[in-house]
Amino acid sequence: MAWQFDGNRPIYAQLVEHIQYDIVSGVYPPGEKLPSVRELATLAAVNPNTMQKALAELETDGLIFTQRTAGRFVTQDVEAIRQARERLSQSILQSFLQSMGHLGCTPQQSLEILTKYVEGSN
Amino acid sequence: MAWQFDGNRPIYAQLVEHIQYDIVSGVYPPGEKLPSVRELATLAAVNPNTMQKALAELETDGLIFTQRTAGRFVTQDVEAIRQARERLSQSILQSFLQSMGHLGCTPQQSLEILTKYVEGSN
Amino acid sequence: MAWQFDGNRPIYAQLVEHIQYDIVSGVYPPGEKLPSVRELATLAAVNPNTMQKALAELETDGLIFTQRTAGRFVTQDVEAIRQARERLSQSILQSFLQSMGHLGCTPQQSLEILTKYVEGSN
Amino acid sequence: MAWQFDGNRPIYAQLVEHIQYDIVSGVYPPGEKLPSVRELATLAAVNPNTMQKALAELETDGLIFTQRTAGRFVTQDVEAIRQARERLSQSILQSFLQSMGHLGCTPQQSLEILTKYVEGSN
DNA sequence: GTGGTCTAGACCACC
DNA sequence: GTGGTCTAGACCACA
């Protein structure tokens, strides 16, 4: 999977987002060891410092933890991951409805539009 | 309606977005005169220059035009407004599905989740 | 002939230019009476004040003169008109060669390009 | 080369024009890094903000792009540069013929006048 | 050190 | 009073 960046938003923030999504969606299961900073950095084609910063932020969020000398691991606190996922999901839903609201659509209308859009893409 | 800003994104970008929504959703109808830069600036509680920058961007997008000394007006090209609305709508839908996709949800599943969410909020 | 304006440049300046061209190219011959300010203003669809300003500028340039109560007339000084024409012509030629120069073209090359362009348009 | 400005037209517009010419005529080759905003600003003896505005405009035109923290670069899309050059060239030719037309000269006559002018300057 | 943003304040041309 | 431009100076995020 190619990593590509927005260019307007800070790269490290996009890294955080990307890895966060990978964790809550099970690409990196609970307790799994993450690739080393250098590996991740080369994968994403960014400066190791930038990747470092992203991982540090994920650690303060409690989604990963560091074991000295052994590397970084996804937290084993399944509940924490579930909450993070819930938080993300809620914010996606809300921001969707809010944006559509700015276009003058009620939640019901937004739902209908999305339904048509999904059906139309098939 | 109070204007409030994200803090992460540039203010002028949020101004652009805000006014753009107002135009495509008919708050400012085609051909209507916009308030003066200074008025808008005080309304939004930002520096006039910042508002100016936002309006300049909307002008390059073709949503508004300037009449020397008379003020700024919403374009009378209703088709352009319609297209802008369409573009916005598409990008909202896509970004929603894409974000949900990152959580491992197919469009169908995303649709179901949204449905439950909307029903639950009633 | 429809008058249309650039929108970026001051209208009065464009009026000056337009009428100036009309005088040096003989649309308004030496000594001819010009239409009244109001007529010209309605012709050009501009505010009479703006047209007034343009005519005042032409007067200071010596291309037209005012006879109290009778109206405005093109100067009868044919030599002055010839000189104005010469001045205009020179500046057009120079600015053409200069612009092409910025594209890296020598005068000879510019000449060749123009030749091809003119032939191509036939 | 000293930068000098017209005084009638906005400085930032003249900056845009100047740099644009430099790009399409190869002074800044495709992919080349431009000097920093501050450098360019001191070179041109203008305020950095003014230069910034000019560069922003060039970016929306697609002639240059920005790499976060690394600087600005000429686009590598040589086709885009070629088109820009073509556009510039066309507009120079057209505006020349149009101006001469206002003097009552047909394109053929304009061509002859230019020929004499170029020969006379040798 | 890079670009990006914002504020404050001033001045101008135009109508 | 309208928009437009410019300067000065400051601050921030990023790498």
Coordinates of C-alpha atoms (C1' of nucleotides) in Angstrom, one line a residue:
Chain A
M1 CA 0.0 0.0 0.0
A2 CA 1.5 3.3 -1.1
W3 CA 1.5 6.1 1.5
Q4 CA 0.6 9.4 0.1
F5 CA 0.2 12.7 1.8
D6 CA -2.0 15.7 1.6
G7 CA 0.7 18.3 1.4
N8 CA -1.4 20.9 3.2
R9 CA -1.6 19.0 6.5
P10 CA 1.5 18.1 8.6
I11 CA 3.0 14.8 7.6
Y12 CA 3.3 13.5 11.1
A13 CA -0.4 14.1 11.7
Q14 CA -1.2 12.0 8.7
L15 CA 1.1 9.3 9.9
V16 CA -0.6 9.3 13.2
E17 CA -4.0 9.0 11.5
H18 CA -2.8 6.3 9.2
I19 CA -1.4 4.1 11.9
Q20 CA -4.3 4.7 14.2
Y21 CA -6.6 3.5 11.5
D22 CA -4.4 0.4 11.0
I23 CA -4.6 -0.3 14.7
V24 CA -8.4 0.1 15.3
S25 CA -9.2 -1.8 12.1
G26 CA -7.0 -4.8 13.1
V27 CA -4.2 -4.5 10.6
Y28 CA -2.0 -4.4 13.7
P29 CA -3.8 -6.6 16.2
P30 CA -3.5 -6.0 20.0
G31 CA -0.1 -6.9 21.4
E32 CA 1.5 -7.1 18.0
K33 CA 5.0 -5.8 17.5
L34 CA 5.2 -2.8 15.2
P35 CA 8.0 -2.5 12.6
S36 CA 10.9 -0.5 13.7
V37 CA 10.9 3.3 13.3
R38 CA 13.3 3.0 10.5
E39 CA 11.3 0.4 8.7
L40 CA 8.1 2.4 9.0
A41 CA 10.0 5.5 7.9
T42 CA 11.3 3.9 4.8
L43 CA 7.9 2.3 4.1
A44 CA 6.2 5.7 4.3
A45 CA 9.2 7.4 2.7
V46 CA 9.5 10.0 5.4
N47 CA 12.2 11.2 7.6
P48 CA 12.7 8.9 10.7
N49 CA 12.3 11.9 12.9
T50 CA 8.9 12.5 11.5
M51 CA 7.8 8.9 12.1
Q52 CA 9.3 9.1 15.6
K53 CA 7.1 12.0 16.4
A54 CA 4.0 10.2 15.1
L55 CA 4.7 7.2 17.2
A56 CA 5.3 9.3 20.2
E57 CA 1.9 10.8 19.8
L58 CA 0.3 7.5 19.5
E59 CA 2.0 6.4 22.7
T60 CA 0.6 9.4 24.6
D61 CA -2.8 8.4 23.2
G62 CA -2.2 5.0 24.8
L63 CA -2.6 3.0 21.6
I64 CA 1.0 1.7 21.6
F65 CA 3.6 1.2 24.2
T66 CA 7.4 1.0 24.1
Q67 CA 9.4 -1.9 25.6
R68 CA 13.0 -0.8 26.0
T69 CA 15.2 -2.5 23.5
A70 CA 12.4 -4.7 22.2
G71 CA 10.5 -2.2 20.2
R72 CA 7.0 -0.8 20.1
F73 CA 3.9 -2.8 20.5
V74 CA 0.2 -2.3 20.0
T75 CA -1.5 -2.0 23.4
Q76 CA -3.1 -5.2 24.7
D77 CA -5.9 -3.1 26.2
V78 CA -8.6 -4.2 23.8
E79 CA -11.1 -1.9 25.5
A80 CA -8.9 1.1 24.8
I81 CA -8.8 0.1 21.1
R82 CA -12.5 -0.3 21.0
Q83 CA -13.0 3.1 22.5
A84 CA -10.6 4.7 20.1
R85 CA -12.5 3.0 17.3
E86 CA -15.8 4.2 18.7
R87 CA -14.5 7.8 19.0
L88 CA -13.3 7.8 15.4
S89 CA -16.5 6.3 14.1
Q90 CA -18.6 8.9 16.0
S91 CA -16.5 11.8 14.7
I92 CA -16.8 10.5 11.2
L93 CA -20.6 10.2 11.4
Q94 CA -21.0 13.6 13.1
S95 CA -18.7 15.4 10.6
F96 CA -20.6 13.8 7.7
L97 CA -24.0 14.9 9.0
Q98 CA -22.6 18.3 9.9
S99 CA -21.1 18.9 6.4
M100 CA -24.3 17.8 4.8
G101 CA -26.2 20.0 7.2
H102 CA -24.2 23.0 5.8
L103 CA -25.6 22.1 2.4
G104 CA -29.1 22.3 3.9
C105 CA -29.7 18.6 4.2
T106 CA -31.4 17.1 7.3
P107 CA -29.9 13.8 8.6
Q108 CA -32.7 11.9 6.9
Q109 CA -32.0 13.6 3.6
S110 CA -28.3 13.0 4.0
L111 CA -29.1 9.3 4.5
E112 CA -31.2 9.1 1.4
I113 CA -28.5 10.8 -0.7
L114 CA -25.8 8.4 0.6
T115 CA -28.1 5.5 -0.1
K116 CA -28.5 6.6 -3.7
Y117 CA -24.7 7.3 -4.0
V118 CA -23.8 3.8 -2.7
E119 CA -26.4 2.1 -5.0
G120 CA -25.2 4.2 -7.9
S121 CA -21.6 3.1 -7.5
N122 CA -22.4 -0.5 -7.8
Chain B
M1 CA -24.9 32.9 13.7
A2 CA -21.5 33.1 15.5
W3 CA -18.4 32.2 13.4
Q4 CA -16.1 29.9 15.2
F5 CA -12.8 28.4 14.0
D6 CA -11.0 25.1 14.2
G7 CA -7.6 26.4 15.3
N8 CA -5.8 23.7 13.4
R9 CA -6.7 24.9 9.9
P10 CA -6.0 28.4 8.6
I11 CA -8.7 30.8 9.4
Y12 CA -9.0 32.1 5.8
A13 CA -9.6 28.5 4.6
Q14 CA -12.5 28.2 7.0
L15 CA -13.9 31.5 5.9
V16 CA -13.7 30.3 2.3
E17 CA -15.5 27.1 3.3
H18 CA -18.1 28.9 5.4
I19 CA -19.1 31.4 2.7
Q20 CA -18.9 28.8 0.0
Y21 CA -21.5 26.8 1.9
D22 CA -23.6 29.9 2.3
I23 CA -23.6 30.4 -1.4
V24 CA -24.3 26.9 -2.6
S25 CA -27.1 26.5 0.0
G26 CA -28.7 29.7 -1.1
V27 CA -28.1 31.9 2.0
Y28 CA -26.6 34.3 -0.6
P29 CA -28.6 33.9 -3.8
P30 CA -27.1 34.3 -7.2
G31 CA -26.4 37.9 -8.1
E32 CA -26.8 39.0 -4.5
K33 CA -24.5 41.6 -3.1
L34 CA -22.2 40.4 -0.3
P35 CA -21.5 42.5 2.7
S36 CA -18.4 44.6 2.4
V37 CA -15.0 43.2 3.3
R38 CA -15.0 45.2 6.4
E39 CA -18.5 44.2 7.5
L40 CA -17.7 40.5 6.9
A41 CA -14.5 40.9 8.7
T42 CA -16.1 42.4 11.8
L43 CA -18.9 39.8 11.6
A44 CA -16.3 37.0 11.7
A45 CA -14.1 38.9 14.1
V46 CA -11.1 38.6 11.9
N47 CA -8.7 41.0 10.3
P48 CA -10.0 42.6 7.1
N49 CA -7.0 41.3 5.2
T50 CA -7.8 37.7 6.2
M51 CA -11.3 38.1 4.9
Q52 CA -9.9 39.7 1.8
K53 CA -7.8 36.7 1.2
A54 CA -10.8 34.4 1.6
L55 CA -12.9 36.4 -0.8
A56 CA -10.1 36.5 -3.4
E57 CA -10.0 32.8 -3.3
L58 CA -13.7 32.5 -3.8
E59 CA -13.3 34.9 -6.8
T60 CA -10.7 32.7 -8.5
D61 CA -13.1 29.8 -7.9
G62 CA -15.6 31.8 -9.9
L63 CA -18.2 31.8 -7.2
I64 CA -18.2 35.6 -6.7
F65 CA -17.1 38.5 -8.7
T66 CA -16.1 42.0 -7.9
Q67 CA -17.5 45.2 -9.3
R68 CA -15.1 48.1 -8.9
T69 CA -16.2 50.3 -6.0
A70 CA -19.6 48.8 -5.9
G71 CA -18.8 45.6 -3.9
R72 CA -18.7 41.9 -4.3
F73 CA -21.6 39.8 -5.7
V74 CA -22.4 36.2 -5.9
T75 CA -22.0 35.0 -9.5
Q76 CA -25.2 34.9 -11.6
D77 CA -24.0 31.7 -13.2
V78 CA -26.4 29.4 -11.5
E79 CA -24.8 26.5 -13.3
A80 CA -21.4 27.2 -11.7
I81 CA -23.1 27.3 -8.3
R82 CA -24.8 24.0 -9.0
Q83 CA -21.5 22.5 -10.0
A84 CA -19.8 23.8 -6.9
R85 CA -22.6 22.3 -4.8
E86 CA -22.2 19.0 -6.6
R87 CA -18.5 19.0 -6.2
L88 CA -18.9 19.7 -2.4
S89 CA -21.5 17.0 -2.1
Q90 CA -19.4 14.4 -3.9
S91 CA -16.4 15.1 -1.8
I92 CA -18.3 14.8 1.4
L93 CA -19.8 11.5 0.4
Q94 CA -16.4 10.2 -0.8
S95 CA -14.5 11.3 2.2
F96 CA -17.1 9.7 4.5
L97 CA -17.0 6.4 2.7
Q98 CA -13.2 6.5 2.6
S99 CA -12.9 7.2 6.3
M100 CA -15.3 4.4 7.1
G101 CA -13.3 2.2 4.7
H102 CA -10.2 2.9 6.8
L103 CA -12.2 1.4 9.7
G104 CA -12.7 -1.7 7.6
C105 CA -16.3 -0.9 6.7
T106 CA -17.7 -1.5 3.2
P107 CA -20.0 1.2 1.8
Q108 CA -22.9 -1.1 2.6
Q109 CA -21.9 -1.4 6.2
S110 CA -21.2 2.3 6.4
L111 CA -24.7 2.9 5.2
E112 CA -26.1 0.6 7.8
I113 CA -24.1 2.2 10.6
L114 CA -25.3 5.7 9.5
T115 CA -28.8 4.5 9.4
K116 CA -28.7 3.2 12.9
Y117 CA -27.0 6.4 14.0
V118 CA -29.6 8.7 12.5
E119 CA -32.4 6.6 13.9
G120 CA -30.8 6.5 17.3
S121 CA -30.5 10.3 17.4
N122 CA -34.3 10.8 17.1
Chain C
M1 CA -19.2 49.3 -31.5
A2 CA -19.6 47.9 -28.0
W3 CA -17.4 49.4 -25.3
Q4 CA -16.0 46.8 -22.9
F5 CA -13.7 47.2 -20.0
D6 CA -10.9 45.3 -18.5
G7 CA -12.2 45.3 -14.9
N8 CA -8.7 45.5 -13.5
R9 CA -7.7 48.7 -14.9
P10 CA -9.4 52.0 -14.1
I11 CA -12.3 52.6 -16.4
Y12 CA -11.5 56.3 -17.0
A13 CA -8.0 55.2 -18.2
Q14 CA -9.6 52.8 -20.7
L15 CA -11.9 55.6 -21.9
V16 CA -8.9 57.9 -22.4
E17 CA -7.2 55.1 -24.4
H18 CA -10.2 54.4 -26.5
I19 CA -11.0 57.9 -27.5
Q20 CA -7.3 58.6 -28.0
Y21 CA -7.2 55.8 -30.5
D22 CA -10.3 57.1 -32.2
I23 CA -8.7 60.5 -32.6
V24 CA -5.3 59.4 -33.9
S25 CA -6.8 56.9 -36.3
G26 CA -9.2 59.4 -37.7
V27 CA -12.6 58.2 -36.4
Y28 CA -12.8 61.7 -35.0
P29 CA -11.1 64.0 -37.6
P30 CA -9.2 67.2 -36.6
G31 CA -11.6 70.0 -35.6
E32 CA -14.6 67.6 -35.4
K33 CA -17.1 68.2 -32.6
L34 CA -17.3 65.3 -30.1
P35 CA -20.6 64.0 -28.8
S36 CA -21.6 65.6 -25.5
V37 CA -20.3 64.1 -22.2
R38 CA -23.7 62.6 -21.5
E39 CA -24.0 61.1 -25.0
L40 CA -20.5 59.6 -24.7
A41 CA -21.3 58.4 -21.2
T42 CA -24.5 56.6 -22.3
L43 CA -22.7 55.2 -25.3
A44 CA -20.0 53.7 -23.1
A45 CA -22.5 52.9 -20.4
V46 CA -20.4 54.6 -17.7
N47 CA -21.1 57.3 -15.1
P48 CA -20.9 60.8 -16.7
N49 CA -18.4 61.8 -14.0
T50 CA -16.1 59.0 -15.2
M51 CA -16.3 60.2 -18.8
Q52 CA -15.8 63.7 -17.7
K53 CA -12.5 62.7 -16.1
A54 CA -11.4 61.0 -19.2
L55 CA -12.1 64.0 -21.4
A56 CA -10.3 66.3 -18.9
E57 CA -7.3 64.1 -19.3
L58 CA -7.4 64.2 -23.0
E59 CA -7.6 68.0 -22.8
T60 CA -4.5 68.3 -20.8
D61 CA -2.8 66.1 -23.3
G62 CA -3.8 68.7 -25.9
L63 CA -5.8 66.3 -28.1
I64 CA -9.1 68.0 -27.5
F65 CA -10.2 71.4 -26.5
T66 CA -13.3 72.9 -24.9
Q67 CA -15.3 75.7 -26.3
R68 CA -17.5 77.2 -23.6
T69 CA -21.2 76.3 -24.3
A70 CA -20.4 74.8 -27.7
G71 CA -18.9 71.6 -26.6
R72 CA -15.6 69.7 -27.0
F73 CA -13.7 69.5 -30.3
V74 CA -10.8 67.5 -31.6
T75 CA -7.7 69.7 -31.8
Q76 CA -7.0 71.2 -35.2
D77 CA -3.3 70.9 -34.7
V78 CA -2.7 68.1 -37.1
E79 CA 0.9 67.9 -36.2
A80 CA 0.0 67.2 -32.5
I81 CA -2.2 64.4 -33.6
R82 CA 0.5 63.0 -35.8
Q83 CA 3.0 63.1 -32.9
A84 CA 0.5 61.4 -30.6
R85 CA 0.1 58.7 -33.2
E86 CA 3.8 58.3 -33.5
R87 CA 4.2 58.1 -29.8
L88 CA 1.6 55.4 -29.5
S89 CA 3.0 53.5 -32.4
Q90 CA 6.5 53.5 -31.0
S91 CA 5.4 52.4 -27.6
I92 CA 3.4 49.5 -29.1
L93 CA 6.4 48.4 -31.2
Q94 CA 8.8 48.6 -28.3
S95 CA 6.5 46.9 -25.8
F96 CA 6.0 44.1 -28.3
L97 CA 9.7 43.5 -28.9
Q98 CA 10.4 43.8 -25.2
S99 CA 7.8 41.2 -24.3
M100 CA 9.1 38.8 -26.9
G101 CA 12.6 39.6 -25.6
H102 CA 11.5 38.3 -22.2
L103 CA 10.6 35.1 -23.9
G104 CA 14.1 34.9 -25.2
C105 CA 13.4 36.1 -28.8
T106 CA 15.6 38.5 -30.6
P107 CA 13.8 41.2 -32.7
Q108 CA 14.5 39.2 -35.9
Q109 CA 13.0 36.0 -34.3
S110 CA 10.0 38.0 -33.1
L111 CA 9.5 39.3 -36.6
E112 CA 9.6 35.8 -38.0
I113 CA 7.1 34.6 -35.4
L114 CA 4.7 37.4 -36.2
T115 CA 5.0 36.7 -39.9
K116 CA 4.0 33.1 -39.4
Y117 CA 1.2 34.1 -37.1
V118 CA -0.2 36.6 -39.6
E119 CA 0.1 34.1 -42.4
G120 CA -1.5 31.4 -40.3
S121 CA -4.5 33.5 -39.5
N122 CA -5.4 33.9 -43.2
Chain D
M1 CA 19.5 42.1 -13.2
A2 CA 17.7 44.9 -11.3
W3 CA 14.0 44.5 -10.7
Q4 CA 12.0 47.6 -11.6
F5 CA 8.3 48.3 -11.4
D6 CA 5.8 50.1 -13.4
G7 CA 4.1 52.0 -10.6
N8 CA 0.6 51.8 -12.2
R9 CA 0.2 48.1 -11.9
P10 CA 0.3 46.2 -8.6
I11 CA 3.8 45.1 -7.7
Y12 CA 2.8 41.5 -7.0
A13 CA 1.4 41.2 -10.5
Q14 CA 4.7 42.4 -12.0
L15 CA 6.5 39.9 -9.8
V16 CA 4.2 37.1 -11.2
E17 CA 4.9 38.2 -14.7
H18 CA 8.7 38.5 -14.2
I19 CA 9.1 35.1 -12.6
Q20 CA 6.7 33.6 -15.1
Y21 CA 8.9 34.8 -17.9
D22 CA 11.9 33.4 -16.2
I23 CA 10.3 30.0 -16.0
V24 CA 9.0 29.7 -19.5
S25 CA 12.2 31.0 -21.0
G26 CA 14.3 28.5 -19.0
V27 CA 16.0 30.8 -16.5
Y28 CA 14.5 28.5 -13.9
P29 CA 14.5 25.0 -15.5
P30 CA 11.8 22.5 -14.7
G31 CA 12.2 20.9 -11.3
E32 CA 14.7 23.6 -10.2
K33 CA 14.4 25.0 -6.7
L34 CA 13.5 28.6 -6.5
P35 CA 15.3 30.9 -4.0
S36 CA 13.4 31.2 -0.8
V37 CA 10.7 33.7 -0.4
R38 CA 12.9 35.9 1.7
E39 CA 15.7 35.8 -0.8
L40 CA 13.5 36.6 -3.7
A41 CA 11.9 39.4 -1.6
T42 CA 15.3 41.0 -0.9
L43 CA 16.4 40.5 -4.5
A44 CA 13.3 42.3 -5.7
A45 CA 13.4 44.8 -2.8
V46 CA 9.9 44.1 -1.8
N47 CA 8.2 43.0 1.3
P48 CA 8.3 39.2 1.8
N49 CA 4.5 39.1 1.9
T50 CA 4.2 40.7 -1.5
M51 CA 6.5 38.1 -2.9
Q52 CA 4.6 35.4 -1.1
K53 CA 1.4 36.6 -2.8
A54 CA 3.1 36.5 -6.2
L55 CA 4.4 33.0 -5.6
A56 CA 1.0 31.8 -4.4
E57 CA -0.5 33.0 -7.7
L58 CA 2.1 31.1 -9.7
E59 CA 1.3 28.1 -7.7
T60 CA -2.4 28.2 -8.5
D61 CA -1.4 28.6 -12.1
G62 CA 0.5 25.3 -11.7
L63 CA 3.8 26.7 -12.7
I64 CA 5.5 26.0 -9.4
F65 CA 4.8 23.8 -6.4
T66 CA 5.7 23.9 -2.8
Q67 CA 7.4 21.2 -0.7
R68 CA 6.8 21.6 3.0
T69 CA 9.8 23.1 4.6
A70 CA 12.0 22.4 1.6
G71 CA 11.1 25.3 -0.6
R72 CA 9.4 26.0 -3.9
F73 CA 10.2 24.3 -7.1
V74 CA 9.4 24.8 -10.8
T75 CA 6.9 22.3 -11.9
Q76 CA 8.4 19.2 -13.6
D77 CA 5.5 19.2 -16.0
V78 CA 7.3 20.5 -19.1
E79 CA 4.1 20.3 -21.0
A80 CA 2.5 22.8 -18.6
I81 CA 5.4 25.1 -19.1
R82 CA 5.2 24.8 -22.8
Q83 CA 1.5 25.6 -22.7
A84 CA 2.2 28.6 -20.5
R85 CA 4.8 29.8 -22.9
E86 CA 2.4 29.3 -25.8
R87 CA -0.3 31.2 -24.0
L88 CA 2.0 34.1 -23.3
S89 CA 3.3 34.2 -26.8
Q90 CA -0.2 34.2 -28.3
S91 CA -1.4 37.0 -26.0
I92 CA 1.6 39.1 -26.9
L93 CA 1.0 38.7 -30.6
Q94 CA -2.7 39.3 -30.3
S95 CA -2.4 42.3 -28.2
F96 CA 0.2 43.8 -30.6
L97 CA -2.1 43.3 -33.6
Q98 CA -5.1 44.6 -31.7
S99 CA -3.3 47.7 -30.6
M100 CA -2.1 48.3 -34.1
G101 CA -5.6 47.6 -35.3
H102 CA -6.8 50.5 -33.1
L103 CA -4.4 52.7 -35.0
G104 CA -6.1 51.6 -38.2
C105 CA -3.5 49.1 -39.4
T106 CA -4.3 45.7 -40.8
P107 CA -2.2 42.8 -39.7
Q108 CA -0.3 43.0 -43.0
Q109 CA 0.5 46.7 -42.5
S110 CA 1.5 46.1 -38.9
L111 CA 3.9 43.5 -40.1
E112 CA 5.4 45.9 -42.5
I113 CA 5.8 48.6 -39.9
L114 CA 7.5 46.2 -37.6
T115 CA 9.8 45.1 -40.3
K116 CA 10.9 48.6 -41.0
Y117 CA 11.2 49.3 -37.3
V118 CA 13.5 46.3 -36.7
E119 CA 15.6 47.1 -39.8
G120 CA 15.9 50.7 -38.7
S121 CA 17.2 49.7 -35.3
N122 CA 20.1 47.8 -36.7
Chain E
dG1 C1' 15.9 27.9 7.8
dT2 C1' 11.7 26.7 5.1
dG3 C1' 6.9 28.2 4.0
dG4 C1' 2.4 29.8 6.1
dT5 C1' -0.6 32.8 8.6
dC6 C1' -2.3 36.6 10.9
dT7 C1' -2.6 41.3 12.7
dA8 C1' -2.4 46.1 12.5
dG9 C1' -2.4 50.0 10.1
dA10 C1' -1.8 52.8 6.3
dC11 C1' -2.5 54.6 1.6
dC12 C1' -4.6 54.6 -3.0
dA13 C1' -8.0 54.7 -6.9
dC14 C1' -12.5 54.9 -8.0
dC15 C1' -17.3 56.5 -8.1
Chain F
dG1 C1' -17.7 54.1 1.3
dT2 C1' -16.1 50.5 -1.9
dG3 C1' -12.2 47.2 -3.0
dG4 C1' -7.1 46.8 -3.6
dT5 C1' -2.4 46.9 -2.3
dC6 C1' 1.6 47.2 0.4
dT7 C1' 4.5 47.3 4.6
dA8 C1' 6.1 45.9 8.9
dG9 C1' 6.5 42.7 12.1
dA10 C1' 5.4 38.8 14.6
dC11 C1' 4.4 33.9 15.5
dC12 C1' 3.9 29.0 14.2
dA13 C1' 4.7 24.3 12.4
dC14 C1' 7.7 21.5 10.2
dA15 C1' 12.0 18.9 9.1

